[in-house]
Coordinates of C-alpha atoms in Angstrom, one line a residue:
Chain A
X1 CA -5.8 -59.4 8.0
X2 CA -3.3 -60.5 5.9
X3 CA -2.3 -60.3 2.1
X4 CA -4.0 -64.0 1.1
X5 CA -7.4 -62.7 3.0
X6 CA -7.0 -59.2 1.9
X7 CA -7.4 -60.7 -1.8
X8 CA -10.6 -62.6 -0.8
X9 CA -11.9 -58.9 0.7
X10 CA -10.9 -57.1 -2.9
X11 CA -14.6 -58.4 -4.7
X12 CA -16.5 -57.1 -1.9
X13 CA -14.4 -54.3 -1.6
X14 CA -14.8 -53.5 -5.0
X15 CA -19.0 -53.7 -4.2
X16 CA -18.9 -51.8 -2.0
X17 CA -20.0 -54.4 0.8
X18 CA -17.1 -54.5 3.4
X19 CA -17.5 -53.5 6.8
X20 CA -16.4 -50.5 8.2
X21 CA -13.4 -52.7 10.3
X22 CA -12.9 -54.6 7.1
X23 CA -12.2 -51.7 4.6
X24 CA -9.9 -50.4 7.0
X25 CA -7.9 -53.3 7.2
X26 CA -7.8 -53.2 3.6
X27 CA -7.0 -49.9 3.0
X28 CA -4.0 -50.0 5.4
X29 CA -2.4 -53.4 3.4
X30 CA -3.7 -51.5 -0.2
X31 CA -1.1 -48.3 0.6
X32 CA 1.9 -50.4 0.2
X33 CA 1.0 -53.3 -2.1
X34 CA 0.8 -52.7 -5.6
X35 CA -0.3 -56.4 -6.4
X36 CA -3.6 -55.8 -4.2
X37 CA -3.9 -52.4 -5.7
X38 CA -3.9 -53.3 -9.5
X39 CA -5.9 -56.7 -8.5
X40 CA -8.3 -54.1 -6.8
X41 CA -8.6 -51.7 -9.8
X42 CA -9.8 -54.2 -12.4
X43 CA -12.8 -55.5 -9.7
X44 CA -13.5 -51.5 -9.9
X45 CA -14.2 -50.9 -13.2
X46 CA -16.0 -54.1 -13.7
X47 CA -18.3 -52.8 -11.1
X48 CA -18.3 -48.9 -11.9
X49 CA -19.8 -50.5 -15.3
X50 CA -22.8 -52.6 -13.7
X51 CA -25.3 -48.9 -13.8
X52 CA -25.0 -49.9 -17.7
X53 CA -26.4 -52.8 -17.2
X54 CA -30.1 -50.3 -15.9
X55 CA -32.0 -48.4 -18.5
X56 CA -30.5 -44.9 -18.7
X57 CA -33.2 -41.9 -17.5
X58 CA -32.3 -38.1 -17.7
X59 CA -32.6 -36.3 -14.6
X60 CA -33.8 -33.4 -16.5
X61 CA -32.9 -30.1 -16.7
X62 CA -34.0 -28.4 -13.2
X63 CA -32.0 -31.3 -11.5
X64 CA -28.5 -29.3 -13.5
X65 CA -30.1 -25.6 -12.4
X66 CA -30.4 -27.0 -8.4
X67 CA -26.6 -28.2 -9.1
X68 CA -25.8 -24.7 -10.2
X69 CA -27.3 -23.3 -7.7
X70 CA -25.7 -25.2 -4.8
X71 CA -22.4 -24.7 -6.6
X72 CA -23.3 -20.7 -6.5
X73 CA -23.8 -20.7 -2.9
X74 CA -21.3 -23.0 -1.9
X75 CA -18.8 -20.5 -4.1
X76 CA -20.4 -17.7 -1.9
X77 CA -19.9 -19.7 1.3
X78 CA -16.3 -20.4 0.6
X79 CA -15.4 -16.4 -0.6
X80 CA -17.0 -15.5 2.3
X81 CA -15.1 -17.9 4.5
X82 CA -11.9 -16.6 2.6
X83 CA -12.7 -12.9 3.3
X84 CA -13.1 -13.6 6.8
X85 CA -9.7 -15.2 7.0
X86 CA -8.2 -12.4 5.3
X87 CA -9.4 -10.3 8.0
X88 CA -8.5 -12.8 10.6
X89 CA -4.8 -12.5 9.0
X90 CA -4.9 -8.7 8.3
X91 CA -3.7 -6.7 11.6
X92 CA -6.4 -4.8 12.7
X93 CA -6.3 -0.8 11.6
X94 CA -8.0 0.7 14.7
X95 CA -9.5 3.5 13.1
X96 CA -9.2 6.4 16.2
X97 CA -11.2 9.6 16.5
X98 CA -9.4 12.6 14.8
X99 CA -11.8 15.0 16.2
X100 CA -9.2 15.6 19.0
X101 CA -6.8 16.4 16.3
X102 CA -8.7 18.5 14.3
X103 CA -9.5 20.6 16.9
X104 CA -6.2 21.5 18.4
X105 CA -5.3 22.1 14.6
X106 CA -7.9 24.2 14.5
X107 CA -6.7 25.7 17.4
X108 CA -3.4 26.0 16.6
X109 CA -4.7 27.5 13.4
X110 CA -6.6 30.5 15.2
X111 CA -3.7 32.2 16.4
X112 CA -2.1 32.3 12.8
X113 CA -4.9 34.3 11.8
X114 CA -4.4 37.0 14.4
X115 CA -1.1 37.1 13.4
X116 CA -1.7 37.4 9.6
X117 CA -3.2 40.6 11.0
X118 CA -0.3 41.4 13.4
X119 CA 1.7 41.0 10.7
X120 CA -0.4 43.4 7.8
X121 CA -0.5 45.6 11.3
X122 CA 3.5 45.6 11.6
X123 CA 3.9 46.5 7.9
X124 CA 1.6 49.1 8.3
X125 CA 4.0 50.1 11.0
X126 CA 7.0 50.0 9.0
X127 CA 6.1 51.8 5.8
X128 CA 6.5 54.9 7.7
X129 CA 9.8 53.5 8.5
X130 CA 10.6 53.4 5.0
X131 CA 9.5 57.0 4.5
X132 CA 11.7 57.9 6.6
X133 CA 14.4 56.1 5.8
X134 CA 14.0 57.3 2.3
X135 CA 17.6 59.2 3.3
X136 CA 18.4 62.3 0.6
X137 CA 22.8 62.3 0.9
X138 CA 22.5 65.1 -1.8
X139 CA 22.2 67.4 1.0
X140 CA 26.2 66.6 1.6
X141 CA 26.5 66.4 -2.2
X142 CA 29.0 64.3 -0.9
X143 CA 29.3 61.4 -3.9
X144 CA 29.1 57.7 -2.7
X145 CA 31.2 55.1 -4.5
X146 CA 30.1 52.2 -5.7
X147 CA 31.8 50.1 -4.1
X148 CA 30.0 50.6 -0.4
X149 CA 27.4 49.4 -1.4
X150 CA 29.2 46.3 -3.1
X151 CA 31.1 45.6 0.0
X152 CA 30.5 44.1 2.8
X153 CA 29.1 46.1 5.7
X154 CA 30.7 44.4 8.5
X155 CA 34.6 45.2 6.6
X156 CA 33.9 49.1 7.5
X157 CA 37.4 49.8 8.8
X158 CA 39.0 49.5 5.4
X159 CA 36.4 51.4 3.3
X160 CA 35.5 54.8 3.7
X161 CA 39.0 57.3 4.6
X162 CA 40.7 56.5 1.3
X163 CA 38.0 56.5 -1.1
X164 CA 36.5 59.5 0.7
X165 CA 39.7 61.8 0.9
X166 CA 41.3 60.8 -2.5
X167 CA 38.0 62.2 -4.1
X168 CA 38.0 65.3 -1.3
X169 CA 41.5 66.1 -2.4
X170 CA 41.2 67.1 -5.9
X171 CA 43.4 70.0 -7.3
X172 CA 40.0 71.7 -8.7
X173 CA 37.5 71.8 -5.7
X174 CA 40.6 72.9 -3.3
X175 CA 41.3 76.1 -5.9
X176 CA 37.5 76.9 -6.7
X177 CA 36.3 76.7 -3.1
X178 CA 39.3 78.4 -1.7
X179 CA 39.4 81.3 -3.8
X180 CA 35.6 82.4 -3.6
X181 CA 34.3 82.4 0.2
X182 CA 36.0 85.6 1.7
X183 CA 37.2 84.9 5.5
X184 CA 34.1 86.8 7.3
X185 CA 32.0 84.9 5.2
X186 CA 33.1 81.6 6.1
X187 CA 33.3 82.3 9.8
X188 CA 29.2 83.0 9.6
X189 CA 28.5 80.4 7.9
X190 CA 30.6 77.5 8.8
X191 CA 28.9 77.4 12.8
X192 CA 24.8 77.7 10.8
X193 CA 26.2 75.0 8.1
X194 CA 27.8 72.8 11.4
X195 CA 24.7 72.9 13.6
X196 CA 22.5 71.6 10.9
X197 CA 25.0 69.3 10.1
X198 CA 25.1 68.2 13.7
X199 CA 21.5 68.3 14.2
X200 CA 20.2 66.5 11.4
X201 CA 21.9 63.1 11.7
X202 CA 20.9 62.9 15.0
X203 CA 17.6 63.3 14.4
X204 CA 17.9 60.6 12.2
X205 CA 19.4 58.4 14.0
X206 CA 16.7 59.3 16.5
X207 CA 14.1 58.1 14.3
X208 CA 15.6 55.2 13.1
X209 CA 16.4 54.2 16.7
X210 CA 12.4 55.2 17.2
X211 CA 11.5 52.6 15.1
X212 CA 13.9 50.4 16.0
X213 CA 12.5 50.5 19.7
X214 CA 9.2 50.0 18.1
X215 CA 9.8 46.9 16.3
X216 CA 11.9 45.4 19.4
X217 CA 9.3 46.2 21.7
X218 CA 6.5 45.1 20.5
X219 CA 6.0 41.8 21.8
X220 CA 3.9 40.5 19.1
X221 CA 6.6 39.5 16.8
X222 CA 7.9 37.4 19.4
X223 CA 4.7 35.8 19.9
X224 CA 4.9 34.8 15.8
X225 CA 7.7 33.1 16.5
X226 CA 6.4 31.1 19.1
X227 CA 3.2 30.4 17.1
X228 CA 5.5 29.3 14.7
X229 CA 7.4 27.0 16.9
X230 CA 4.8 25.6 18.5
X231 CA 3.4 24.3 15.1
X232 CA 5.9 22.5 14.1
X233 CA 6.4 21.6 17.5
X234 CA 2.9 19.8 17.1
X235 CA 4.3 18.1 14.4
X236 CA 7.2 17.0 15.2
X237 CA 8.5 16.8 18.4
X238 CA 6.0 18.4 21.1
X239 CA 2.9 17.3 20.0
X240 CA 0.8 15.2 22.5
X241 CA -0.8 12.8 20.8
X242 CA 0.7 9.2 21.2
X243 CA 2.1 6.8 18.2
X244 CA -1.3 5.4 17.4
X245 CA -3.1 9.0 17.1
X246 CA 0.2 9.5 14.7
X247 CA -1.1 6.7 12.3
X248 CA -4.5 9.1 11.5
X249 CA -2.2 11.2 9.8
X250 CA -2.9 8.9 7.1
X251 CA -6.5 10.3 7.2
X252 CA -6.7 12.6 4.2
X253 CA -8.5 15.4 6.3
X254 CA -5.6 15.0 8.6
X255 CA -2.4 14.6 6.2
X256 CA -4.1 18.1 4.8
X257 CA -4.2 19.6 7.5
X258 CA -0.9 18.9 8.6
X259 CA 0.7 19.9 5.4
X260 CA -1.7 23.5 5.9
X261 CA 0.4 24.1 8.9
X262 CA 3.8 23.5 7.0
X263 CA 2.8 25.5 4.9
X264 CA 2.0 28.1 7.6
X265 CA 5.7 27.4 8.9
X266 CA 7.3 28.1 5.5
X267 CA 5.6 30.9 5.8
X268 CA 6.1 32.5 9.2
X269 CA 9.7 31.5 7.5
X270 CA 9.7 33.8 4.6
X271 CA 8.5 36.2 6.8
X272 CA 11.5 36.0 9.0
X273 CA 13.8 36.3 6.3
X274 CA 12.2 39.3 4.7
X275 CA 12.2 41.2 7.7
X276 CA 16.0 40.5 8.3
X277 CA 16.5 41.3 4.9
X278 CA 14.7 44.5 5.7
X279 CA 16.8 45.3 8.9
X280 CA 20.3 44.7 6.6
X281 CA 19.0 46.7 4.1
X282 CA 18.3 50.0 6.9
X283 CA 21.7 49.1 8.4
X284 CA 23.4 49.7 5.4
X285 CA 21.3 52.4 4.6
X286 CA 22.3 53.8 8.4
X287 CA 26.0 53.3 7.5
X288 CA 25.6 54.8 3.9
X289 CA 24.5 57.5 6.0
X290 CA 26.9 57.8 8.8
X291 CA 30.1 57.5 6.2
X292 CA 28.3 60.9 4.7
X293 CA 28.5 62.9 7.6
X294 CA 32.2 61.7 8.8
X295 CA 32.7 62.9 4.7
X296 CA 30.8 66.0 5.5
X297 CA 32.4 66.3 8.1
X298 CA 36.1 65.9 7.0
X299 CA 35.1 68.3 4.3
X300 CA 34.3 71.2 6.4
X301 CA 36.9 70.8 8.7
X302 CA 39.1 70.9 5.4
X303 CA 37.6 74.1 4.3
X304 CA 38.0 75.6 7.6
X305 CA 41.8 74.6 8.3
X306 CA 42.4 75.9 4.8
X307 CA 41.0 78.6 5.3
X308 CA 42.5 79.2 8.8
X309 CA 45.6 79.0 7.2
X310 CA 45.1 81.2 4.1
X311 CA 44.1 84.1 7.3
X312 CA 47.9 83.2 8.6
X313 CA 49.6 83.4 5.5
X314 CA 47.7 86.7 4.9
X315 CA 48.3 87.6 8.4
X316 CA 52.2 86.8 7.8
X317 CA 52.3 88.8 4.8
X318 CA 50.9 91.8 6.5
X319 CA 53.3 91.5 8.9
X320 CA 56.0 90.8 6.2
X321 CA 55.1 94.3 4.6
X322 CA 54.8 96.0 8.1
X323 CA 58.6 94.9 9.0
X324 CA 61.3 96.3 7.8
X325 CA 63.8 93.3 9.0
X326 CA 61.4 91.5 5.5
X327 CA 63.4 93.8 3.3
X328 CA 67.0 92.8 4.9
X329 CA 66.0 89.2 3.7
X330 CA 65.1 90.4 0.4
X331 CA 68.5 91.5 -0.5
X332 CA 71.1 88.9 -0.4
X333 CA 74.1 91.2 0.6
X334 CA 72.5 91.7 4.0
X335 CA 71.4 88.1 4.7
X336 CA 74.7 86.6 4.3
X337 CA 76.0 89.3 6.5
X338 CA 73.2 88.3 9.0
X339 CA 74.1 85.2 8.4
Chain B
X1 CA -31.0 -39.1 -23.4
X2 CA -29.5 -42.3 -24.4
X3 CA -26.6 -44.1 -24.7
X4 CA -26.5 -42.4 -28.0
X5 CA -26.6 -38.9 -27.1
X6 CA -24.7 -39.7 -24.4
X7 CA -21.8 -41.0 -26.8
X8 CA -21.7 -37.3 -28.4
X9 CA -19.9 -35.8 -25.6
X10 CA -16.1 -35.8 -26.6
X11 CA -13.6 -34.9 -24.4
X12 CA -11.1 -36.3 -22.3
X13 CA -12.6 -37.0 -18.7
X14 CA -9.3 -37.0 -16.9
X15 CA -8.4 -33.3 -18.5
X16 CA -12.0 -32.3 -17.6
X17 CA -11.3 -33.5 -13.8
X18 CA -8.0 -31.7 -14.0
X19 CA -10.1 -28.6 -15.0
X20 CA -12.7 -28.9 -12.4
X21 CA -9.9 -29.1 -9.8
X22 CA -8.7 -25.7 -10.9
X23 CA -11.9 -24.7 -10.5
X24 CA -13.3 -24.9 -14.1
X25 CA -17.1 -24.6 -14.0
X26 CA -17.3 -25.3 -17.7
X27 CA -15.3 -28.6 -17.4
X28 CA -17.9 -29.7 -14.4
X29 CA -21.1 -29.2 -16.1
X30 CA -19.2 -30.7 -19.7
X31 CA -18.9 -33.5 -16.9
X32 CA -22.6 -33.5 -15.1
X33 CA -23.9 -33.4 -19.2
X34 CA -21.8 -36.5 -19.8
X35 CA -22.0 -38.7 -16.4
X36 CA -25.6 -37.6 -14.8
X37 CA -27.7 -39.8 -16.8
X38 CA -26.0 -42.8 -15.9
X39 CA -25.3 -41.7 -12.4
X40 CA -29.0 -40.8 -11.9
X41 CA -30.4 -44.0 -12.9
X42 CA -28.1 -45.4 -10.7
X43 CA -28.9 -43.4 -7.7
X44 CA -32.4 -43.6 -8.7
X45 CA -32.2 -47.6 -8.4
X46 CA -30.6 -47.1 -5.1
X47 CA -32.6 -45.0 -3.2
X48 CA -35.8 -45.5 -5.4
X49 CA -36.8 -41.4 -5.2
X50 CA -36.9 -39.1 -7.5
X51 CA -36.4 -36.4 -5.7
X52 CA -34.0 -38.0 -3.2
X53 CA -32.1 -39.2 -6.5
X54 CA -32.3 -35.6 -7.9
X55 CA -30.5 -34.3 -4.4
X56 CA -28.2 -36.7 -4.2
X57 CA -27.1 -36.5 -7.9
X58 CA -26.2 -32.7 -6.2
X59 CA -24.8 -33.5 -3.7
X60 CA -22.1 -36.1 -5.9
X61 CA -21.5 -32.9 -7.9
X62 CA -20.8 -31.0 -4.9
X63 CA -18.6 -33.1 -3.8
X64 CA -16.8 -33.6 -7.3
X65 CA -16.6 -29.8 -7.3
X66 CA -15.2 -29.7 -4.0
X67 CA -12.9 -32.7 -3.2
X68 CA -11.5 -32.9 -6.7
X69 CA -8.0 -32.8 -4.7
X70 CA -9.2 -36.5 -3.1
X71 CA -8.6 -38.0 -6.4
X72 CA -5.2 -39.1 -6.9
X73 CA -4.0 -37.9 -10.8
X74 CA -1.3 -40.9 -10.8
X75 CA -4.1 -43.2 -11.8
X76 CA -6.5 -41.9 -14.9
X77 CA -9.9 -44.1 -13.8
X78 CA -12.2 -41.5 -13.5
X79 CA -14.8 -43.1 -14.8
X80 CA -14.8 -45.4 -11.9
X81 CA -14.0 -42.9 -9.2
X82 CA -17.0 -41.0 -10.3
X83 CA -19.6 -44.0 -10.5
X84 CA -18.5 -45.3 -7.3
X85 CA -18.8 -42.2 -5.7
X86 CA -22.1 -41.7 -6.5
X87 CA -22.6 -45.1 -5.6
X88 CA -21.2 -45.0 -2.0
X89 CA -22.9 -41.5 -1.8
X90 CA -26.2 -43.0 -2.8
X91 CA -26.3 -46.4 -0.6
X92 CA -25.1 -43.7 2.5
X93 CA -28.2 -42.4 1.8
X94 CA -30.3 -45.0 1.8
X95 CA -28.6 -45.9 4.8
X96 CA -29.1 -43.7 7.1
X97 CA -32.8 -43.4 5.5
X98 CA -33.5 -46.9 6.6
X99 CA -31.5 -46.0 9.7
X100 CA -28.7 -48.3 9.4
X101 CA -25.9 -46.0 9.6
X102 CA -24.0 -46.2 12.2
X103 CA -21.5 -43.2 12.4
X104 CA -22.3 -38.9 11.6
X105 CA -21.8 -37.8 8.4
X106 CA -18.9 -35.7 8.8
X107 CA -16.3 -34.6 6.6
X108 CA -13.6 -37.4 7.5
X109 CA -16.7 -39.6 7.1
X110 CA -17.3 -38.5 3.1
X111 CA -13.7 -38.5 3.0
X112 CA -12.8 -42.0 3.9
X113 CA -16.1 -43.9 3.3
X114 CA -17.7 -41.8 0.2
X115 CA -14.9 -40.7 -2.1
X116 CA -13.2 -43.7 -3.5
X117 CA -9.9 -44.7 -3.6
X118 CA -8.6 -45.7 -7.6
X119 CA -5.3 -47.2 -8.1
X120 CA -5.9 -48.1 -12.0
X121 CA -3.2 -46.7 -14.2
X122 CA -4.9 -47.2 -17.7
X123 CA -7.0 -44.2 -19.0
X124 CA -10.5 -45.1 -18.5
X125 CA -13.3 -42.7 -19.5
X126 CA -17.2 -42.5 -19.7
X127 CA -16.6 -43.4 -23.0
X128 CA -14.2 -46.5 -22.9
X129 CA -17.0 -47.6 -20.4
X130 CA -20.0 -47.0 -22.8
X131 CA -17.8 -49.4 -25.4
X132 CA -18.0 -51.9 -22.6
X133 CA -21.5 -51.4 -21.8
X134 CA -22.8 -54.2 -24.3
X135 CA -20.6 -56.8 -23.0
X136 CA -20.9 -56.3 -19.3
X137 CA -24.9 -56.7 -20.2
X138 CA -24.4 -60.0 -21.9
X139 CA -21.5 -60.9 -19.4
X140 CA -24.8 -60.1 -16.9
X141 CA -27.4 -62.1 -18.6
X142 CA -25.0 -65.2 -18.6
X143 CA -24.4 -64.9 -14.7
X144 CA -27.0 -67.2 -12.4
X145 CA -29.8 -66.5 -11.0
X146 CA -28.2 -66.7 -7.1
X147 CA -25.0 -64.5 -8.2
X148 CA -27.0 -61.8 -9.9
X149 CA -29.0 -61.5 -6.8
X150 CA -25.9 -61.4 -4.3
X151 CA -24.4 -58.6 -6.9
X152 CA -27.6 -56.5 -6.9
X153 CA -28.0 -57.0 -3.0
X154 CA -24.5 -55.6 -2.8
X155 CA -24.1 -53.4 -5.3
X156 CA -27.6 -51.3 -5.6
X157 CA -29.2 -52.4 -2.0
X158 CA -25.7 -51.2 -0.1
X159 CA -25.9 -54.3 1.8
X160 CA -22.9 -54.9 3.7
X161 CA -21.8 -59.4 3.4
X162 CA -23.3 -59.9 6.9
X163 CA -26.4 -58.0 6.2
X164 CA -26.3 -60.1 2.9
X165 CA -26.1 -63.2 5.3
X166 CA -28.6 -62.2 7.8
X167 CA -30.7 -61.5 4.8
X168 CA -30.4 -64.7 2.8
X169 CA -30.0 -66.8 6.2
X170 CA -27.0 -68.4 5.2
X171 CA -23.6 -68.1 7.0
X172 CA -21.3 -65.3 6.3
X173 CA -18.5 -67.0 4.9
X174 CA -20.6 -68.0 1.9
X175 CA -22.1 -64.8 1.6
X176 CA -18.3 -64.2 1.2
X177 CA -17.5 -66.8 -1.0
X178 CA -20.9 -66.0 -3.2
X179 CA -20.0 -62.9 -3.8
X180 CA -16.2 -63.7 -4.6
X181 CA -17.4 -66.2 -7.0
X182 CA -20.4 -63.5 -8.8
X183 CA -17.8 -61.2 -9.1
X184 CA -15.3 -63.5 -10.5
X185 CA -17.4 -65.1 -13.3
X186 CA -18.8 -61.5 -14.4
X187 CA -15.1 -60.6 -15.0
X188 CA -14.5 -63.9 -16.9
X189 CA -17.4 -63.6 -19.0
X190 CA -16.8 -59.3 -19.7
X191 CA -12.9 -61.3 -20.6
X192 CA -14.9 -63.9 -23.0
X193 CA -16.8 -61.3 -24.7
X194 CA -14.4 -59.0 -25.5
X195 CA -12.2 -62.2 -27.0

């Protein structure tokens, strides 16, 4: 077909009355020529104007409601056809069973329980502890400066002598506590006063060594710990569920659960810490103590050297008076002669 | 309704198609309200049912509703995209009720044989058509006898020009030139009256 026959198709184009071969022809020369195109255009509208030419009826009213209809379903079809699509596009969430899970959570939570009671069980053990460790220094009436306790434990080289001795070595105590104890007196009481002495800080240190052992012992502290790592083992790092059992923890039973056993970990956590902040506290307690009886001790053997010495002087004296050779130094004439 | 009540519905056709293809339902029915009359009576004439006509009027809203994107909004002829739609829709039906059509109704189908291609620039609406409707009838009454018959044959029968031919029992070239000639004169005469 060419562009003079394609102008004698455009009436019966415009009609409606081409073959199927013909209006394709058409069509094909219509894209590109704008001639054929506008030539076409007026043949249309003369034709799209012919129904005027009929007498007009209404269709009525039902024929618009079965339009509505079909547009209402054929909406439906398409939102359908779109959801579908969406889901085609959408990755698919495999939703996995979390029973698994929620049973070895369960299981890992059982344990915790038993040792909630281990633990009220251990703190049962150690109040005794602190009964006993509820240490009374006034029986050294030894004073303790403040500053042991401000320092730190582990500097225990530096501390005690000086502060100890400077206090010992007052002009009053050495004059009062000299003067009154006779020597007899001192003798009998000094070995009484140093067994107790001896005796009593070891059975302290016994005790405290007692429950020491205890605590060390016990295994089931240990097996806290282990609970402990072995949740957040589950959690983090050991756990055995793969990368796609992971992605439940979005699950809100799950994510709860999960944030139950940090919450247990912080826990077991605290714990820790409060027991080591238990066992510094005893160890300075233990030191407080031990300085006491080196100052007890450095006391007595004060008293007793100065006493020792007051019974040589005395002795001396005695011996002085006894002498005669004690008057010869007494008078001058005869010492320089001595001399 | 009438022409009359037909001639109260205001509103720019080519903005209402513009709606309907961003899926206004408001601007479609403000369109079914306006066109259906006409385009009832024609299918009506066409496939000579009522209820076929009532379904096929449907189905030409359907299609409005859903191939709005077929119509090229360079050109601003929707009045005559519309009408011949429902023409071509219309004579397909009768076709393939008589059992003449020859290939499926399929989606390419509809798309290259029922939806119309318009390459008119000027705005032409239902009701710059219903201005013309009084001359096209006189330009109508004025045509012969023969032509009128070729135009209906085409236009409302869906007679192709060698159906026309085998019909009449003339040779298709003057079914051609018949129909060339109908056409021709109408235009002349729609020219003549408007002058």
């Amino acid at each position: 077909m060419d562009r003079i026959e394609a102008k004698e198709y455009l009436q019966a184009a415009a009609l409606g009355c081409l073959d199927e071969n013909e209006l394709n022809e058409l069509k094909e020369l219509l894209e590109f020529d704008s001639e054929l195109q506008f030539e076409l255009a007026s043949y249309q509208t003369l034709c799209a104007l012919i129904p005027f030419s009929l007498e007009i009826i209404n269709p009525g009213d039902a024929v618009k409601d079965n339009v509505a209809l079909r547009l209402k379903r054929i909406e439906e079809e398409l939102r359908a056809k779109r959801e579908a699509e969406l889901k085609a596009q959408m990755p698919e969430v495999v939703i996995e069973d979390t029973s698994e899970i929620n049973e070895e959570i369960k299981t890992e939570i059982a344990p915790v329980e038993d040792l909630s009671k281990e633990i009220s069980e251990e703190t049962l053990v150690e109040k005794p502890a602190d009964e006993i460790e509820i240490e009374k220094p006034e029986v050294f009436d030894a004073p303790i400066p403040e500053s042991y306790l401000a320092e730190d434990i582990t500097k225990t080289d530096d501390v005690p002598d000086i502060s100890v001795e400077e206090e010992i070595i007052s002009e009053e105590l050495f004059d009062t506590e000299i003067a009154e104890p006779p020597t007899e007196e001192l003798k009998s009481d000094t070995f009484p006063q140093q067994a107790e002495s001896f005796t009593e800080p070891e059975f302290k240190e016994e005790f405290t060594e007692e429950i020491e052992d205890i605590k060390y012992e016990e295994p089931k502290p240990k097996e806290t710990t282990n609970v402990v790592e072995s949740y957040a083992g589950s959690v983090k790092v050991e756990h055995p569920y793969n990368d796609s059992q992971f992605a439940d923890i979005t699950s809100r039973t799950v994510a709860e659960k999960l944030q139950k056993s940090f919450q247990m970990d912080i826990e077991a956590i605290r714990r820790k810490v409060d027991k080591s902040e238990a066992k510094l506290f005893r160890s300075i307690i233990s030191l407080i103590i031990i300085c006491a009886i080196l100052l007890a001790l450095s006391i007595f053997l004060f008293f007793k050297f100065t006493a020792d010495i007051k019974k040589l002087e005395q002795e001396i004296d005695t011996i002085k008076k006894s002498n005669p050779l004690g008057s010869l130094y007494q008078n001058p004439e005869y010492h320089s002669k001595f001399l | 309704m009438g022409l009359a009540q037909l001639n109260k519905i205001n509103s720019n056709d080519y903005e209402l198609l513009q709606r309907v293809l961003k899926r206004d339902s408001k601007a479609l029915e403000a369109l079914y309200d306006k066109y259906s009359p006409l385009l009832f009576t024609l299918i009506k004439r066409i496939v000579k049912d009522d209820k076929l006509a009532e379904e096929v009027l449907a189905d030409v809203f359907v299609i409005i509703w859903q191939k709005t994107n077929f119509y090229n909004f360079d050109y601003k002829n929707v009045f005559s995209w519309i009408v011949l739609l429902t023409k071509n829709k219309a004579v397909d039906t009768l076709r393939r009720q008589n059992g003449t059509a020859k290939t499926d109704y399929d989606d390419d189908y509809e798309n290259t044989f029922i939806i119309p291609t318009i390459y008119d620039y000027n705005e032409f609406g239902f009701d710059e058509a219903l201005k013309k409707s009084e001359q096209l009838k006189s330009a109508i009454s004025k045509l012969t006898e023969a032509q009128r018959y070729v135009l209906q044959l085409a236009f409302f029968e869906g007679m192709t020009q060698s159906q026309i031919a085998a019909k009449l029992k003339i040779p298709l070239p003057t079914v051609k030139s018949k129909i060339k000639v109908a056409l021709n004169s109408l235009k002349e005469k729609m020219n003549s009256e408007e002058v």
